[in-house]
């Protein structure tokens, strides 16, 4: 049965920001914090409260993705740990690389406003967050990489969405792929003004069903 798109595909936190040219930042710098610093902050239960982290959209997105990574890591390390330990380490490292890439603000995605003197934009990271959440809340899917291919900075330009995901064993690739495309398209049409052409989805891993997990 096809899943009806729902508001679980909504991004968390502020995602519309005044359009501005952002200077290049060093790798792994999230408004002055490194990924290691954010990981330590998360390990402490986000205590003591750090306003420089909690007040940063980039940091909050990184924390959300790190939380997801921690959940997946625990599951992956249990999965076939005796038979294929190296495979899980590589898989987790790949997810971490994806997180590092995707929490960067990236390009500005214009948003129209009735006042022509006001220029608004979504960050590319916020759009990727919408796409990732559309998949992660669907069930049977663990999202991998997400790429927006095309000129997202030009209103009306057609773009292509390219995502990878791990599929729960026993599910039908074609059916899940169609549902994932539907949810991604729904989220982008509802919350952005992007003109989406193709949505390419690729299965790059299979993980065991819940009842089969140790």
mmCIF file of C-alpha atoms in Angstrom:
data_model
loop_
_atom_site.group_PDB
_atom_site.id
_atom_site.type_symbol
_atom_site.label_atom_id
_atom_site.label_comp_id
_atom_site.label_asym_id
_atom_site.label_seq_id
_atom_site.Cartn_x
_atom_site.Cartn_y
_atom_site.Cartn_z
ATOM 1 C CA UNK A 1 0.000 0.000 0.000
ATOM 2 C CA UNK A 2 1.406 3.385 -0.957
ATOM 3 C CA UNK A 3 2.210 5.605 1.999
ATOM 4 C CA UNK A 4 0.464 8.975 2.050
ATOM 5 C CA UNK A 5 2.978 11.784 2.407
ATOM 6 C CA UNK A 6 2.779 13.479 5.772
ATOM 7 C CA UNK A 7 4.251 16.358 7.654
ATOM 8 C CA UNK A 8 6.970 14.105 9.086
ATOM 9 C CA UNK A 9 8.865 15.230 6.006
ATOM 10 C CA UNK A 10 9.122 18.712 7.487
ATOM 11 C CA UNK A 11 12.606 19.988 8.385
ATOM 12 C CA UNK A 12 13.345 20.854 11.982
ATOM 13 C CA UNK A 13 14.493 24.287 13.058
ATOM 14 C CA UNK A 14 14.639 27.548 11.093
ATOM 15 C CA UNK A 15 15.430 26.972 7.454
ATOM 16 C CA UNK A 16 14.512 30.236 5.733
ATOM 17 C CA UNK A 17 17.210 32.841 6.060
ATOM 18 C CA UNK A 18 17.942 36.225 4.476
ATOM 19 C CA UNK A 19 19.990 35.695 1.368
ATOM 20 C CA UNK A 20 23.612 36.625 1.877
ATOM 21 C CA UNK A 21 26.955 35.683 0.447
ATOM 22 C CA UNK A 22 28.751 33.480 2.962
ATOM 23 C CA UNK A 23 32.558 33.347 3.045
ATOM 24 C CA UNK A 24 34.252 30.032 2.559
ATOM 25 C CA UNK A 25 34.649 28.133 5.816
ATOM 26 C CA UNK A 26 37.260 25.575 6.773
ATOM 27 C CA UNK A 27 36.229 21.938 6.579
ATOM 28 C CA UNK A 28 34.240 20.634 9.546
ATOM 29 C CA UNK A 29 33.563 24.166 10.823
ATOM 30 C CA UNK A 30 29.952 24.682 11.861
ATOM 31 C CA UNK A 31 29.575 28.302 12.936
ATOM 32 C CA UNK A 32 32.833 28.056 14.865
ATOM 33 C CA UNK A 33 32.457 24.467 16.094
ATOM 34 C CA UNK A 34 33.998 21.261 14.769
ATOM 35 C CA UNK A 35 32.148 17.991 14.320
ATOM 36 C CA UNK A 36 34.193 16.515 17.196
ATOM 37 C CA UNK A 37 33.100 19.349 19.495
ATOM 38 C CA UNK A 38 29.468 18.800 18.548
ATOM 39 C CA UNK A 39 29.840 15.064 19.128
ATOM 40 C CA UNK A 40 31.264 15.693 22.618
ATOM 41 C CA UNK A 41 28.432 18.129 23.354
ATOM 42 C CA UNK A 42 25.898 15.504 22.303
ATOM 43 C CA UNK A 43 27.614 12.873 24.491
ATOM 44 C CA UNK A 44 27.158 15.211 27.478
ATOM 45 C CA UNK A 45 23.429 15.302 26.848
ATOM 46 C CA UNK A 46 23.754 18.832 25.397
ATOM 47 C CA UNK A 47 24.730 20.060 28.858
ATOM 48 C CA UNK A 48 25.751 22.601 29.958
ATOM 49 C CA UNK A 49 23.593 24.522 27.497
ATOM 50 C CA UNK A 50 25.706 26.243 24.848
ATOM 51 C CA UNK A 51 23.835 29.099 23.139
ATOM 52 C CA UNK A 52 26.438 29.324 20.372
ATOM 53 C CA UNK A 53 25.534 25.740 19.401
ATOM 54 C CA UNK A 54 21.810 25.740 20.120
ATOM 55 C CA UNK A 55 21.408 29.076 18.341
ATOM 56 C CA UNK A 56 23.072 27.814 15.154
ATOM 57 C CA UNK A 57 20.942 26.121 12.491
ATOM 58 C CA UNK A 58 24.039 24.385 11.108
ATOM 59 C CA UNK A 59 24.971 23.021 14.538
ATOM 60 C CA UNK A 60 21.449 21.818 15.266
ATOM 61 C CA UNK A 61 21.294 20.022 11.925
ATOM 62 C CA UNK A 62 24.659 18.402 12.650
ATOM 63 C CA UNK A 63 23.453 17.321 16.112
ATOM 64 C CA UNK A 64 20.309 15.778 14.617
ATOM 65 C CA UNK A 65 22.376 13.839 12.108
ATOM 66 C CA UNK A 66 24.881 12.761 14.769
ATOM 67 C CA UNK A 67 22.009 11.460 16.895
ATOM 68 C CA UNK A 68 20.845 9.427 13.917
ATOM 69 C CA UNK A 69 24.386 8.186 13.323
ATOM 70 C CA UNK A 70 24.700 7.043 16.951
ATOM 71 C CA UNK A 71 21.480 5.043 16.645
ATOM 72 C CA UNK A 72 22.582 3.467 13.385
ATOM 73 C CA UNK A 73 26.086 2.757 14.694
ATOM 74 C CA UNK A 74 24.789 0.731 17.633
ATOM 75 C CA UNK A 75 22.579 -1.266 15.310
ATOM 76 C CA UNK A 76 25.296 -1.750 12.718
ATOM 77 C CA UNK A 77 27.891 -2.902 15.229
ATOM 78 C CA UNK A 78 25.515 -5.620 16.387
ATOM 79 C CA UNK A 79 24.680 -6.649 12.850
ATOM 80 C CA UNK A 80 26.769 -9.589 11.715
ATOM 81 C CA UNK A 81 29.539 -8.380 14.023
ATOM 82 C CA UNK A 82 31.293 -11.728 14.093
ATOM 83 C CA UNK A 83 31.092 -12.393 10.359
ATOM 84 C CA UNK A 84 31.718 -8.945 8.841
ATOM 85 C CA UNK A 85 33.160 -6.482 11.359
ATOM 86 C CA UNK A 86 35.085 -4.468 8.774
ATOM 87 C CA UNK A 87 32.018 -3.982 6.604
ATOM 88 C CA UNK A 88 30.134 -2.203 9.385
ATOM 89 C CA UNK A 89 33.082 0.080 10.157
ATOM 90 C CA UNK A 90 33.262 1.138 6.517
ATOM 91 C CA UNK A 91 29.491 1.680 6.388
ATOM 92 C CA UNK A 92 29.514 3.864 9.510
ATOM 93 C CA UNK A 93 32.487 5.841 8.198
ATOM 94 C CA UNK A 94 30.572 6.452 4.980
ATOM 95 C CA UNK A 95 27.570 7.789 6.894
ATOM 96 C CA UNK A 96 29.836 10.103 8.873
ATOM 97 C CA UNK A 97 31.361 11.407 5.642
ATOM 98 C CA UNK A 98 27.857 12.061 4.296
ATOM 99 C CA UNK A 99 26.932 13.966 7.441
ATOM 100 C CA UNK A 100 30.059 16.121 7.212
ATOM 101 C CA UNK A 101 29.188 16.994 3.618
ATOM 102 C CA UNK A 102 25.468 17.569 4.053
ATOM 103 C CA UNK A 103 25.383 19.787 7.133
ATOM 104 C CA UNK A 104 27.370 22.446 5.296
ATOM 105 C CA UNK A 105 25.077 25.356 4.422
ATOM 106 C CA UNK A 106 25.890 25.061 0.732
ATOM 107 C CA UNK A 107 24.169 27.178 -1.898
ATOM 108 C CA UNK A 108 21.266 29.547 -1.305
ATOM 109 C CA UNK A 109 17.903 28.401 -2.685
ATOM 110 C CA UNK A 110 15.777 31.509 -3.417
ATOM 111 C CA UNK A 111 12.303 31.852 -1.903
ATOM 112 C CA UNK A 112 9.838 34.414 -3.271
ATOM 113 C CA UNK A 113 8.320 37.031 -0.983
ATOM 114 C CA UNK A 114 5.468 39.501 -1.636
ATOM 115 C CA UNK A 115 7.816 42.352 -0.775
ATOM 116 C CA UNK A 116 10.178 42.658 -3.782
ATOM 117 C CA UNK A 117 12.757 44.440 -1.637
ATOM 118 C CA UNK A 118 13.112 41.430 0.640
ATOM 119 C CA UNK A 119 15.313 38.575 -0.545
ATOM 120 C CA UNK A 120 14.880 35.244 1.222
ATOM 121 C CA UNK A 121 16.633 31.934 0.726
ATOM 122 C CA UNK A 122 16.688 28.403 2.055
ATOM 123 C CA UNK A 123 20.066 26.876 2.696
ATOM 124 C CA UNK A 124 20.933 23.866 0.580
ATOM 125 C CA UNK A 125 21.578 21.965 3.820
ATOM 126 C CA UNK A 126 17.991 22.636 4.932
ATOM 127 C CA UNK A 127 16.678 21.240 1.644
ATOM 128 C CA UNK A 128 18.834 18.136 2.013
ATOM 129 C CA UNK A 129 17.477 17.833 5.554
ATOM 130 C CA UNK A 130 13.916 17.777 4.185
ATOM 131 C CA UNK A 131 14.848 15.018 1.762
ATOM 132 C CA UNK A 132 16.654 12.964 4.392
ATOM 133 C CA UNK A 133 13.756 13.277 6.838
ATOM 134 C CA UNK A 134 11.268 12.256 4.134
ATOM 135 C CA UNK A 135 13.145 8.959 3.826
ATOM 136 C CA UNK A 136 14.122 8.362 7.438
ATOM 137 C CA UNK A 137 10.511 8.717 8.633
ATOM 138 C CA UNK A 138 9.150 6.365 5.981
ATOM 139 C CA UNK A 139 10.181 3.036 7.483
ATOM 140 C CA UNK A 140 12.220 0.333 5.792
ATOM 141 C CA UNK A 141 14.806 2.863 4.630
ATOM 142 C CA UNK A 142 18.043 4.302 6.011
ATOM 143 C CA UNK A 143 19.058 7.295 3.939
ATOM 144 C CA UNK A 144 22.606 7.592 2.647
ATOM 145 C CA UNK A 145 23.890 10.407 0.470
ATOM 146 C CA UNK A 146 21.751 13.200 -0.967
ATOM 147 C CA UNK A 147 22.790 15.428 -3.864
ATOM 148 C CA UNK A 148 20.993 18.313 -5.566
ATOM 149 C CA UNK A 149 22.208 18.381 -9.159
ATOM 150 C CA UNK A 150 21.550 21.582 -11.081
ATOM 151 C CA UNK A 151 21.392 25.324 -10.518
ATOM 152 C CA UNK A 152 19.364 25.620 -7.317
ATOM 153 C CA UNK A 153 20.212 29.327 -7.131
ATOM 154 C CA UNK A 154 18.172 30.220 -10.239
ATOM 155 C CA UNK A 155 14.372 30.292 -9.792
ATOM 156 C CA UNK A 156 12.639 28.006 -12.284
ATOM 157 C CA UNK A 157 15.737 25.994 -13.172
ATOM 158 C CA UNK A 158 15.063 22.262 -13.304
ATOM 159 C CA UNK A 159 17.136 20.238 -10.861
ATOM 160 C CA UNK A 160 17.722 16.540 -10.280
ATOM 161 C CA UNK A 161 17.715 14.865 -6.863
ATOM 162 C CA UNK A 162 20.058 11.913 -6.371
ATOM 163 C CA UNK A 163 19.868 9.841 -3.170
ATOM 164 C CA UNK A 164 21.188 6.514 -1.933
ATOM 165 C CA UNK A 165 19.637 4.392 0.790
ATOM 166 C CA UNK A 166 19.869 1.094 2.633
ATOM 167 C CA UNK A 167 16.810 -1.137 2.258
ATOM 168 C CA UNK A 168 15.325 -3.414 4.891
ATOM 169 C CA UNK A 169 15.674 -7.050 3.844
ATOM 170 C CA UNK A 170 12.511 -8.522 2.363
ATOM 171 C CA UNK A 171 11.061 -5.281 1.003
ATOM 172 C CA UNK A 172 10.530 -4.750 -2.725
ATOM 173 C CA UNK A 173 13.072 -2.382 -4.261
ATOM 174 C CA UNK A 174 10.683 -0.977 -6.882
ATOM 175 C CA UNK A 175 7.840 -0.342 -4.431
ATOM 176 C CA UNK A 176 10.023 1.287 -1.794
ATOM 177 C CA UNK A 177 11.800 3.351 -4.446
ATOM 178 C CA UNK A 178 8.488 4.676 -5.775
ATOM 179 C CA UNK A 179 7.280 5.549 -2.267
ATOM 180 C CA UNK A 180 10.550 7.314 -1.502
ATOM 181 C CA UNK A 181 10.368 9.369 -4.703
ATOM 182 C CA UNK A 182 6.773 10.314 -3.877
ATOM 183 C CA UNK A 183 7.675 11.505 -0.386
ATOM 184 C CA UNK A 184 10.715 13.458 -1.565
ATOM 185 C CA UNK A 185 8.744 15.186 -4.317
ATOM 186 C CA UNK A 186 5.908 15.982 -1.904
ATOM 187 C CA UNK A 187 8.289 17.509 0.655
ATOM 188 C CA UNK A 188 10.069 19.657 -1.923
ATOM 189 C CA UNK A 189 6.870 20.847 -3.603
ATOM 190 C CA UNK A 190 5.290 21.681 -0.253
ATOM 191 C CA UNK A 191 8.205 23.476 1.349
ATOM 192 C CA UNK A 192 10.335 24.862 -1.509
ATOM 193 C CA UNK A 193 9.921 26.480 -4.921
ATOM 194 C CA UNK A 194 12.403 24.173 -6.609
ATOM 195 C CA UNK A 195 11.428 22.720 -9.982
ATOM 196 C CA UNK A 196 12.267 19.046 -9.557
ATOM 197 C CA UNK A 197 12.776 16.910 -12.633
ATOM 198 C CA UNK A 198 14.116 13.415 -12.010
ATOM 199 C CA UNK A 199 14.500 11.894 -8.563
ATOM 200 C CA UNK A 200 17.068 9.111 -8.775
ATOM 201 C CA UNK A 201 17.123 6.621 -5.892
ATOM 202 C CA UNK A 202 19.790 3.933 -5.526
ATOM 203 C CA UNK A 203 19.925 1.035 -3.063
ATOM 204 C CA UNK A 204 23.505 0.730 -1.798
ATOM 205 C CA UNK A 205 22.995 -1.609 1.169
ATOM 206 C CA UNK A 206 20.542 -4.062 2.740
ATOM 207 C CA UNK A 207 19.983 -4.394 6.487
ATOM 208 C CA UNK A 208 18.127 -7.119 8.445
ATOM 209 C CA UNK A 209 14.488 -6.912 9.442
ATOM 210 C CA UNK A 210 13.763 -5.891 13.026
ATOM 211 C CA UNK A 211 12.674 -9.412 13.997
ATOM 212 C CA UNK A 212 15.915 -10.831 12.579
ATOM 213 C CA UNK A 213 18.198 -8.532 14.566
ATOM 214 C CA UNK A 214 20.074 -9.928 17.581
#
